[in-house]
Short mmCIF file of N, CA and C in Angstrom, two decimals:
data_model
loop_
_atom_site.label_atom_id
_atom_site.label_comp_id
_atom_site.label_asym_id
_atom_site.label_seq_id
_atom_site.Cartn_x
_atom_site.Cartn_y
_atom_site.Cartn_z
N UNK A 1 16.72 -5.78 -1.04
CA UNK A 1 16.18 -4.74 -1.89
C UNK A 1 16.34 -5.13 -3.36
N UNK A 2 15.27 -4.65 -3.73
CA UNK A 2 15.56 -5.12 -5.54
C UNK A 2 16.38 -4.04 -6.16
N UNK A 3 16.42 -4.07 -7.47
CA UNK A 3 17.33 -3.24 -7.74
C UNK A 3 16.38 -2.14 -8.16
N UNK A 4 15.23 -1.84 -9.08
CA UNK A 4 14.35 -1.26 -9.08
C UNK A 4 13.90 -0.17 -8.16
N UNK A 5 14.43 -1.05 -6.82
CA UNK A 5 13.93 0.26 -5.98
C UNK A 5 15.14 0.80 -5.35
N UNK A 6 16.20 0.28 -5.47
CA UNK A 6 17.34 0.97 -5.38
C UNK A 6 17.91 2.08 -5.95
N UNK A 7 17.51 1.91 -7.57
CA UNK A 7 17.42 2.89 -8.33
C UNK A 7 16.37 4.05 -8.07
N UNK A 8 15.09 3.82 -7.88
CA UNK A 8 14.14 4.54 -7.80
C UNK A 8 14.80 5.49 -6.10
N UNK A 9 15.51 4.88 -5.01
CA UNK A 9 15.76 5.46 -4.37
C UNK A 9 17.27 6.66 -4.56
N UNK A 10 17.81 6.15 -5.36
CA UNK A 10 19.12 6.71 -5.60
C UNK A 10 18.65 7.85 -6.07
N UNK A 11 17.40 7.89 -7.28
CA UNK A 11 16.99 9.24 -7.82
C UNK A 11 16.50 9.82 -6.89
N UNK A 12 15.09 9.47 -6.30
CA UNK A 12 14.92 10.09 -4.92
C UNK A 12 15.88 10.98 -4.22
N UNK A 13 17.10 10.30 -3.60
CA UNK A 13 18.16 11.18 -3.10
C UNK A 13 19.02 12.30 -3.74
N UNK A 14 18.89 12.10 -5.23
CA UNK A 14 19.73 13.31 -5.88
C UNK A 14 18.65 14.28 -5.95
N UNK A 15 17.03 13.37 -6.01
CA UNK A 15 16.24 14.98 -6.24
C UNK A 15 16.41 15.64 -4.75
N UNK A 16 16.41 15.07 -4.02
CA UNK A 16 16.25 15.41 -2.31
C UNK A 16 18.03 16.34 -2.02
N UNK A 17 19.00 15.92 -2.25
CA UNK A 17 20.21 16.84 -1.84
C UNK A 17 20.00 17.77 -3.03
N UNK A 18 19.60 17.44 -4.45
CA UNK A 18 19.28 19.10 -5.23
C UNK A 18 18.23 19.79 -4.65
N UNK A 19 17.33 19.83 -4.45
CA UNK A 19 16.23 20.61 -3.67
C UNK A 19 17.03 21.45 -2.34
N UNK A 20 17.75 20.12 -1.99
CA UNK A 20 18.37 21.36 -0.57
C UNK A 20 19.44 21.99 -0.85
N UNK A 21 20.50 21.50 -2.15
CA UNK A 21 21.37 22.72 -2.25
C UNK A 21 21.19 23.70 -2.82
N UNK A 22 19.98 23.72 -3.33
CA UNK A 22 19.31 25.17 -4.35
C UNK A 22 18.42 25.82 -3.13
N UNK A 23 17.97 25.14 -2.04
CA UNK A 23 17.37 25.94 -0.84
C UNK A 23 18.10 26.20 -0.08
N UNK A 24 19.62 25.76 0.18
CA UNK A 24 21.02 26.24 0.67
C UNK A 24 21.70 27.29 0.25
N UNK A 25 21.29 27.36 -1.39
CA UNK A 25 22.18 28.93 -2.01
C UNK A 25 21.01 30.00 -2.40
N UNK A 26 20.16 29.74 -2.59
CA UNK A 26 19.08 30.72 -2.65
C UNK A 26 18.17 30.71 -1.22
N UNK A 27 18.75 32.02 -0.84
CA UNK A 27 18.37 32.12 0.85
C UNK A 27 16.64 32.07 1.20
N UNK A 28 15.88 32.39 0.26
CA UNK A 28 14.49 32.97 0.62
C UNK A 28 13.62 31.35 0.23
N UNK A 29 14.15 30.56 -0.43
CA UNK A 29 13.33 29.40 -0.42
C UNK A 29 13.92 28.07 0.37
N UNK A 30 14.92 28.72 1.16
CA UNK A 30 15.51 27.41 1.85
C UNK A 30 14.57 26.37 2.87
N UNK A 31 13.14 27.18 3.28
CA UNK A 31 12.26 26.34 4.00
C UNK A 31 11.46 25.35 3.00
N UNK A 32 11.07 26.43 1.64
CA UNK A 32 10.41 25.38 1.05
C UNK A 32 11.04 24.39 0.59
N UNK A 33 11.95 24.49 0.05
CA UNK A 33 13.32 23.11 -0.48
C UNK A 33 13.04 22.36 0.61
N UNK A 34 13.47 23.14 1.45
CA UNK A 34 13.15 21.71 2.41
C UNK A 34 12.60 20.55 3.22
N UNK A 35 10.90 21.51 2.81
CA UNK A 35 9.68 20.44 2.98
C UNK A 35 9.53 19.65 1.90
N UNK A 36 9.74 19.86 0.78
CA UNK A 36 9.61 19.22 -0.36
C UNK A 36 10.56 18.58 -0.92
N UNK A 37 12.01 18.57 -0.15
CA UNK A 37 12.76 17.64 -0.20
C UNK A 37 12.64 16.42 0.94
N UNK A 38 12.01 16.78 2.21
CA UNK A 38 11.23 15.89 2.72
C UNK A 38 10.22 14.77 2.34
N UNK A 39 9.37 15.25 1.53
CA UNK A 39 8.54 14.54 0.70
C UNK A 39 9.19 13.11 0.19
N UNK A 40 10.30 13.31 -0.24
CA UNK A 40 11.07 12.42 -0.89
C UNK A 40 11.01 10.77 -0.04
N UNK A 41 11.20 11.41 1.29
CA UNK A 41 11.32 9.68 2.19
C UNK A 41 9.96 9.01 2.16
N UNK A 42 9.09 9.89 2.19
CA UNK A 42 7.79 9.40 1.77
C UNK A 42 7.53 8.64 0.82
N UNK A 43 7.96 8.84 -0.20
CA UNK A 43 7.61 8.02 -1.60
C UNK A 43 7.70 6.34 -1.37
N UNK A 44 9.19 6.18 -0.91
CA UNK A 44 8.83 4.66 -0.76
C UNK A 44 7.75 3.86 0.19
N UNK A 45 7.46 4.88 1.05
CA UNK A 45 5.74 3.92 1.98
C UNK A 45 5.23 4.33 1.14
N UNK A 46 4.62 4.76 -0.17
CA UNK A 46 3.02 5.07 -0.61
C UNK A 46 2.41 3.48 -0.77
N UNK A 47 2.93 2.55 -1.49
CA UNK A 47 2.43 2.15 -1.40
C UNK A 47 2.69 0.60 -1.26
N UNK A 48 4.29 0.64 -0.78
CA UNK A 48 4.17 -1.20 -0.20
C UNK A 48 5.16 -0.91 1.15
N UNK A 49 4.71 -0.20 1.57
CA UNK A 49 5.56 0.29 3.00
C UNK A 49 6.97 -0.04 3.01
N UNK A 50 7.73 0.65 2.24
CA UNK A 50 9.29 -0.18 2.78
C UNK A 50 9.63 0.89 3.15
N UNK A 51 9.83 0.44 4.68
CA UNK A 51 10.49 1.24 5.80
C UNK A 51 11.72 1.50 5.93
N UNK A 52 12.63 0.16 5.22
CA UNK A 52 14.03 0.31 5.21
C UNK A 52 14.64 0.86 4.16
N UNK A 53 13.79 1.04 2.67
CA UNK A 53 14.56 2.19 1.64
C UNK A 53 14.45 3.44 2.46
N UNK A 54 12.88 3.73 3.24
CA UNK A 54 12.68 5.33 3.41
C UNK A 54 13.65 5.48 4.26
N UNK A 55 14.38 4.93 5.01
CA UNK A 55 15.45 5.08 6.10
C UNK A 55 16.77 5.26 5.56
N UNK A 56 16.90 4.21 4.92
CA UNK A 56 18.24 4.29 3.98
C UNK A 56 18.11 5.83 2.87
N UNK A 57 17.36 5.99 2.48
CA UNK A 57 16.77 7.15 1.66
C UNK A 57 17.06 8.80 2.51
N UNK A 58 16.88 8.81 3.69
CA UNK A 58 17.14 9.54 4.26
C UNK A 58 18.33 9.42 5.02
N UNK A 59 18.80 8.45 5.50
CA UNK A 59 20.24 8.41 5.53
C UNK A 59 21.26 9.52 4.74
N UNK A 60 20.69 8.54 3.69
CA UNK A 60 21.75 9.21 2.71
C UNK A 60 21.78 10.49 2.27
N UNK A 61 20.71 11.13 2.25
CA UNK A 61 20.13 12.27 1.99
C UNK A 61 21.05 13.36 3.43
N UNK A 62 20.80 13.00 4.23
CA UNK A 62 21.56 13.56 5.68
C UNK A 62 23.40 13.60 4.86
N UNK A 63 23.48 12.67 5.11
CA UNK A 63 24.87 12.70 4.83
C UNK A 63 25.48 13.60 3.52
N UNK A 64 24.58 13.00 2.15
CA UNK A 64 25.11 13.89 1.42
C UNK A 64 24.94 15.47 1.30
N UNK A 65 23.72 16.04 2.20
CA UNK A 65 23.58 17.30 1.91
C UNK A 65 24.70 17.59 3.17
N UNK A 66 24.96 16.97 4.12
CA UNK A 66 25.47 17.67 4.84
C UNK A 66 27.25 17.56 4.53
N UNK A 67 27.40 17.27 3.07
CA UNK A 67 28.72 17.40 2.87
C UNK A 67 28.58 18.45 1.80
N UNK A 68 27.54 18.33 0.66
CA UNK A 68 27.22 19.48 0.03
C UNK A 68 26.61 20.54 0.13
N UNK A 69 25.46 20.80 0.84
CA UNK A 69 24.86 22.28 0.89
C UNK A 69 25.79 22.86 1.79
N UNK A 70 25.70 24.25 1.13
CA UNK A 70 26.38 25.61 1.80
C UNK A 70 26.02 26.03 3.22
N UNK A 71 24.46 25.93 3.75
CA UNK A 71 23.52 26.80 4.48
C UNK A 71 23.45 25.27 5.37
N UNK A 72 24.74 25.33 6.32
CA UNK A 72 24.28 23.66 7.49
C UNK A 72 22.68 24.18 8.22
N UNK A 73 21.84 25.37 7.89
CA UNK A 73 20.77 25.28 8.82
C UNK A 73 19.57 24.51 8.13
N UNK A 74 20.00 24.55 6.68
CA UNK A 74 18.81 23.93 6.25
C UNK A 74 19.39 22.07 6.33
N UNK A 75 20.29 21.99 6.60
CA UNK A 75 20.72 20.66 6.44
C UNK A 75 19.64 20.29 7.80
N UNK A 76 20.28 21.06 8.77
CA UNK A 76 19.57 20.34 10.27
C UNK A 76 18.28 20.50 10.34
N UNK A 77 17.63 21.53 9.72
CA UNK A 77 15.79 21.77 9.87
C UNK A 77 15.72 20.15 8.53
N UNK A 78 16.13 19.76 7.95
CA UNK A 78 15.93 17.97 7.08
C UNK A 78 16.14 17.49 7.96
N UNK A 79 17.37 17.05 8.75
CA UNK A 79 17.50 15.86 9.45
C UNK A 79 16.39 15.79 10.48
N UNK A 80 16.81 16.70 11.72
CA UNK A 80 15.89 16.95 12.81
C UNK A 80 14.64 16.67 12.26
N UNK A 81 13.97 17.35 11.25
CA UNK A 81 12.13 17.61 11.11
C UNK A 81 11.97 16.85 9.95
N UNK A 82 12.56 17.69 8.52
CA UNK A 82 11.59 17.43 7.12
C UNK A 82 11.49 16.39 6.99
N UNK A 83 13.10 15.42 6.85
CA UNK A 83 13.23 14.09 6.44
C UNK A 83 12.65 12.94 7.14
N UNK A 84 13.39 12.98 8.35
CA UNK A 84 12.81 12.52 9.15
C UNK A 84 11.08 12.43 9.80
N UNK A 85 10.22 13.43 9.70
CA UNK A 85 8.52 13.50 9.73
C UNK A 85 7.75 12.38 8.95
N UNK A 86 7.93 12.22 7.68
CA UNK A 86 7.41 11.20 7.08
C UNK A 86 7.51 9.84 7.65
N UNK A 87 8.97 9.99 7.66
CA UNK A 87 9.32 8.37 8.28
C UNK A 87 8.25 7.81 9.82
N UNK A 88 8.35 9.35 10.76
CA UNK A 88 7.68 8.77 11.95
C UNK A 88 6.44 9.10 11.79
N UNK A 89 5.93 9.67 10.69
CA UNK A 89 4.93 10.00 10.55
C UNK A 89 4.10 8.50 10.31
N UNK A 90 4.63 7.89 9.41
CA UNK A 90 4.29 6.62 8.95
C UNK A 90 3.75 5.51 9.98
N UNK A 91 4.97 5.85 10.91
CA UNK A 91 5.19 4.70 12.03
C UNK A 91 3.88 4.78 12.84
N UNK A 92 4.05 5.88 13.08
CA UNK A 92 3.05 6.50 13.85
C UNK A 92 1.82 6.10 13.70
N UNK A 93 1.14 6.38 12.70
CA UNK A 93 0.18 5.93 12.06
C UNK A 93 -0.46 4.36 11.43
N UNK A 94 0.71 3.71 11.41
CA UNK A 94 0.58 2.35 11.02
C UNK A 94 0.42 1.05 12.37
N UNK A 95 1.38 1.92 13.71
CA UNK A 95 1.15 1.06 14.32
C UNK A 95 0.58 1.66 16.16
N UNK A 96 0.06 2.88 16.16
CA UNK A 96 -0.41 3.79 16.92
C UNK A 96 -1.83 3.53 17.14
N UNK A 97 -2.67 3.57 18.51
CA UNK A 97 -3.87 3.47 18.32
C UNK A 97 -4.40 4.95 17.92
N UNK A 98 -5.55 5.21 17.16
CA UNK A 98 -5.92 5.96 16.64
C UNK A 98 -6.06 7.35 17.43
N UNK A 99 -6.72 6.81 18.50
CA UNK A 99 -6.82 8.03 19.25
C UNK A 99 -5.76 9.02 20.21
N UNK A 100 -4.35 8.19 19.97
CA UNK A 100 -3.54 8.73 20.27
C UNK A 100 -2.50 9.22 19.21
N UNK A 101 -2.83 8.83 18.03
CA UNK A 101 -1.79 10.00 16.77
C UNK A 101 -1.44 11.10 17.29
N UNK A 102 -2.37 12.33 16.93
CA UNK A 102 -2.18 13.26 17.20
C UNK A 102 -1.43 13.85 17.92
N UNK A 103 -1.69 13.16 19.53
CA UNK A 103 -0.98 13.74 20.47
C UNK A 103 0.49 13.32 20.35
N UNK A 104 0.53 12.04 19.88
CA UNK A 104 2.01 11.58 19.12
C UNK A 104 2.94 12.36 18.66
N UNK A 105 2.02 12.55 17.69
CA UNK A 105 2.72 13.86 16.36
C UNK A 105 3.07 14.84 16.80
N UNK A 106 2.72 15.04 17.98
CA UNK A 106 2.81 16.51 18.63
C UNK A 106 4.13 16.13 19.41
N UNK A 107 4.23 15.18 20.09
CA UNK A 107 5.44 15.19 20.93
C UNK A 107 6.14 14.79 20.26
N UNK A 108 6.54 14.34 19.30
CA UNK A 108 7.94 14.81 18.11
C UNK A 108 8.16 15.50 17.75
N UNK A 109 6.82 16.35 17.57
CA UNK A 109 7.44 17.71 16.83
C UNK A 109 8.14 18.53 18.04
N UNK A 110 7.47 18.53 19.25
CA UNK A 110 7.56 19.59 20.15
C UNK A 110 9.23 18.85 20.39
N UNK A 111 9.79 18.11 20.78
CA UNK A 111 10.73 17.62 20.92
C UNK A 111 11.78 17.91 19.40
N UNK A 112 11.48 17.78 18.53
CA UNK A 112 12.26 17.99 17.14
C UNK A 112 12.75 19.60 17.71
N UNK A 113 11.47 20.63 18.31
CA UNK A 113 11.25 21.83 18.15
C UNK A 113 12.29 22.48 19.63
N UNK A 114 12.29 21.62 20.22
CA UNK A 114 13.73 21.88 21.44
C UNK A 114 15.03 21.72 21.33
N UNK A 115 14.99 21.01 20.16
CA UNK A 115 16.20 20.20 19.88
C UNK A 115 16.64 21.14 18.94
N UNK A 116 15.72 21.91 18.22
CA UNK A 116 16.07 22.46 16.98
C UNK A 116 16.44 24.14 17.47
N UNK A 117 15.63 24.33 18.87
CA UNK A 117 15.74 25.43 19.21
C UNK A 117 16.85 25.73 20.51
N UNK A 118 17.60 24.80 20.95
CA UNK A 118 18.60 24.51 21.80
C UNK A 118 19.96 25.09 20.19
N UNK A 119 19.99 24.00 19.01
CA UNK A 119 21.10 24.15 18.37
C UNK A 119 20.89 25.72 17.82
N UNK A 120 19.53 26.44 17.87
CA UNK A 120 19.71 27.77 17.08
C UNK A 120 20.38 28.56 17.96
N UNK A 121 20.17 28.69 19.11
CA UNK A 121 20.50 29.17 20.65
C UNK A 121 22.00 29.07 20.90
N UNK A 122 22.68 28.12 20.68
CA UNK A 122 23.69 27.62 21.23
C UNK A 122 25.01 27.71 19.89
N UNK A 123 24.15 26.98 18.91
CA UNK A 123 25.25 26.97 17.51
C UNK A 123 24.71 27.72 16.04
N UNK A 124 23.69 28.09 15.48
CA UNK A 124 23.93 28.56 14.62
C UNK A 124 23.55 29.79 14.41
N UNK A 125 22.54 30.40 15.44
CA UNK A 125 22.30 31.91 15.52
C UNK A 125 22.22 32.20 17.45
N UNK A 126 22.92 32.41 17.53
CA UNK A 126 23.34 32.77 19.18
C UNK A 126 22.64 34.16 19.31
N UNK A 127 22.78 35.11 18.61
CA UNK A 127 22.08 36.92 19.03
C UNK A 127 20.02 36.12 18.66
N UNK A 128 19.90 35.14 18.59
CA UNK A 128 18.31 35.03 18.23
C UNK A 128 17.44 33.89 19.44
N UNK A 129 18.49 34.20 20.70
CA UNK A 129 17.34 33.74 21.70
C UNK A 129 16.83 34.94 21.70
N UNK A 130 15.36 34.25 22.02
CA UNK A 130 14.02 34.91 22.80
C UNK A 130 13.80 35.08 23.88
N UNK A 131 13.71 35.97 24.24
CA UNK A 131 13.40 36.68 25.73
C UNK A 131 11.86 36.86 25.86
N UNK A 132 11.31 36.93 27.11
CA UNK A 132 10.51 36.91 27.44
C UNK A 132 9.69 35.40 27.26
N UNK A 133 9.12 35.58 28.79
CA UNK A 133 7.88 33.81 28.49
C UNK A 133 6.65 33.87 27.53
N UNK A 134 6.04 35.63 27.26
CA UNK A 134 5.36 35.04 26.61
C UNK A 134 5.20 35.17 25.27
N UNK A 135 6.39 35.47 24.47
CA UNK A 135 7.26 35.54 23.16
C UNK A 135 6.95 34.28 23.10
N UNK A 136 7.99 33.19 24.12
CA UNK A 136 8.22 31.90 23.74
C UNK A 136 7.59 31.32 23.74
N UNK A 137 6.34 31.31 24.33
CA UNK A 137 4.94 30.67 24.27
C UNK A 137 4.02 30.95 23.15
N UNK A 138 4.07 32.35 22.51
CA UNK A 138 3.38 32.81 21.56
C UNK A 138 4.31 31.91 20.10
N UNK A 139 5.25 31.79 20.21
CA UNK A 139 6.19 31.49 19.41
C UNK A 139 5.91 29.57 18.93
N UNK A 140 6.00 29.11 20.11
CA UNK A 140 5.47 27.47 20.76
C UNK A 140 4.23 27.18 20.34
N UNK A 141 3.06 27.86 20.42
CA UNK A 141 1.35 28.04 19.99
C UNK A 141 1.46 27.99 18.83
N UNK A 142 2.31 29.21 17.92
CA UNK A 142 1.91 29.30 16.51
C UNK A 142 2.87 28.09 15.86
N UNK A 143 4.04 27.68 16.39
CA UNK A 143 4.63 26.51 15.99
C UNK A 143 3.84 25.45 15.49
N UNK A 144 2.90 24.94 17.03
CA UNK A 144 2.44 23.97 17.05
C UNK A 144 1.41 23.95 15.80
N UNK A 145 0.56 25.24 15.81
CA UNK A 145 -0.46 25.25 14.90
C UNK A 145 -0.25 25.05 13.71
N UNK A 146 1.37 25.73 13.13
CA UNK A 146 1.66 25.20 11.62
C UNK A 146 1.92 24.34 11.55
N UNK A 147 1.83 23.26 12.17
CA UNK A 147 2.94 22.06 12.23
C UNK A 147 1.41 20.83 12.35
N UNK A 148 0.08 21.49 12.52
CA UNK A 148 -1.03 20.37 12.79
C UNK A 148 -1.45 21.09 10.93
N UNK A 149 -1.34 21.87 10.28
CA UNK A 149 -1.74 22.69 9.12
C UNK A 149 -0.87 21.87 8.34
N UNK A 150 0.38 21.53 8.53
CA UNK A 150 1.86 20.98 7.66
C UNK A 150 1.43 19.52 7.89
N UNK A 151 1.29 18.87 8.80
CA UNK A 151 0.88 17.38 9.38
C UNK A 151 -0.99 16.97 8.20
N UNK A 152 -1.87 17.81 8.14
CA UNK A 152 -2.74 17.62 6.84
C UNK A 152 -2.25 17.86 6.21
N UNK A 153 -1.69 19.06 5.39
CA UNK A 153 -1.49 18.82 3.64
C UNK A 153 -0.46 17.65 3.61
N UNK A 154 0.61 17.26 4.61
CA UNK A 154 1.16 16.31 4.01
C UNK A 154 -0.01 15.33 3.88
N UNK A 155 -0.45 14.61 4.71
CA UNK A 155 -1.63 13.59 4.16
C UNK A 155 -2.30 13.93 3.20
N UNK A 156 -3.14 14.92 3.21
CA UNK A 156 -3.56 15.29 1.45
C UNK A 156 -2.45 14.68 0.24
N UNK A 157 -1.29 15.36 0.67
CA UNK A 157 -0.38 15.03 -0.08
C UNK A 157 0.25 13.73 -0.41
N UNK A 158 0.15 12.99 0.34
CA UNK A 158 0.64 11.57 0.26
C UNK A 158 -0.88 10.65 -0.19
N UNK A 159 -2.03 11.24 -0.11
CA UNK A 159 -3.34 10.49 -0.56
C UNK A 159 -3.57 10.95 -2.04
N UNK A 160 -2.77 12.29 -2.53
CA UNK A 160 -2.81 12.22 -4.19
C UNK A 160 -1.83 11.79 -4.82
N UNK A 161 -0.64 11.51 -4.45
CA UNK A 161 0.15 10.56 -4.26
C UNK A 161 -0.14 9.29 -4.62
N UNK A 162 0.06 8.91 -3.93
CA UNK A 162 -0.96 7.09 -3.90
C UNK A 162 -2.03 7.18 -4.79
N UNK A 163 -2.51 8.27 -4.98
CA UNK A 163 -3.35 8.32 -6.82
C UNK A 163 -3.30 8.21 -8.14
N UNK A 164 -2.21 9.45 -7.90
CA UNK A 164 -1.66 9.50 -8.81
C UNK A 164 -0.22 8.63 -9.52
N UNK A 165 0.33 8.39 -8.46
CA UNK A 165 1.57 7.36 -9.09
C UNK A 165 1.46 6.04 -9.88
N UNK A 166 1.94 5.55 -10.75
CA UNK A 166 2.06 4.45 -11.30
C UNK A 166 1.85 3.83 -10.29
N UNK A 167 1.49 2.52 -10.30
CA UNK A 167 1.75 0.85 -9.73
C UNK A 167 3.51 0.78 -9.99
N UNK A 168 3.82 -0.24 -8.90
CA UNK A 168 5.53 -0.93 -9.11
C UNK A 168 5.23 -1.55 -10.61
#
């Protein structure tokens, strides 16, 4: 790694654990902090793919929010989903045949979305299982649908991106 982008990643990570400890103590924006502290692992693929800052980038990002933010739920909706999405989002896309993305994208999320809904169940809100099958299905549908709505604007988002940013 050069040092350039070491730096450029180090800032990355302080904007990424500030975003989540201000969406950790201010309760009503803790989702958005945390898509948009997601954003962050993204930056290093825009535009010479380095896979191993965005990893290291989120690494670190995991670790340090999860020693600093207050609210461990927004820590785990980063690790599990925000942070992590870009990264496989990337993968996905770079080395996936085309016609199977989608359905890709979908079985990470849906898998992120068991994983995420096993720890709400079990460890951080126990009185907020859902009863009934077709709650959980209605619940699963509209998931999926924000999550193909969240899956474009990020691409929008990462194509004005790559526009707008300086060159290295």
């Amino acid at each position: 790694m050069k040092t350039k982008e070491i730096a450029r990643g180090g800032l990355l990570a302080a904007a990424a654990v500030a975003l989540l400890y201000v969406g950790g103590t201010v309760t009503y924006i803790g989702p958005a902090a945390c898509l948009v502290a997601g954003v962050a692992s993204a930056v290093p693929l825009l535009r010479r793919a380095r896979l191993k800052t965005a990893v290291t980038l989120y690494l670190a990002v995991s670790i340090l929010s999860a020693l600093l933010v207050p609210r461990k739920i927004v820590v785990a909706a980063y690790v599990l989903f925000c942070g992590l999405y870009p990264i496989v989002k990337f993968c996905i896309e770079c080395y996936a045949p085309r016609r199977t993305q989608t359905s890709m994208k979908l079985a990470y999320f849906n898998i992120a979305l068991v994983i995420a809904a096993a720890l709400a169940v079990l460890v951080f809100l126990p009185q907020f299982a859902i009863t009934g099958f077709v709650r959980i299905v209605a619940v699963w549908v509209a998931a999926d649908i924000t999550f193909i709505i969240y899956d474009v604007a990020l691409s929008r988002l990462i194509a004005m991106l790559r526009r707008s940013l300086p060159p290295d």
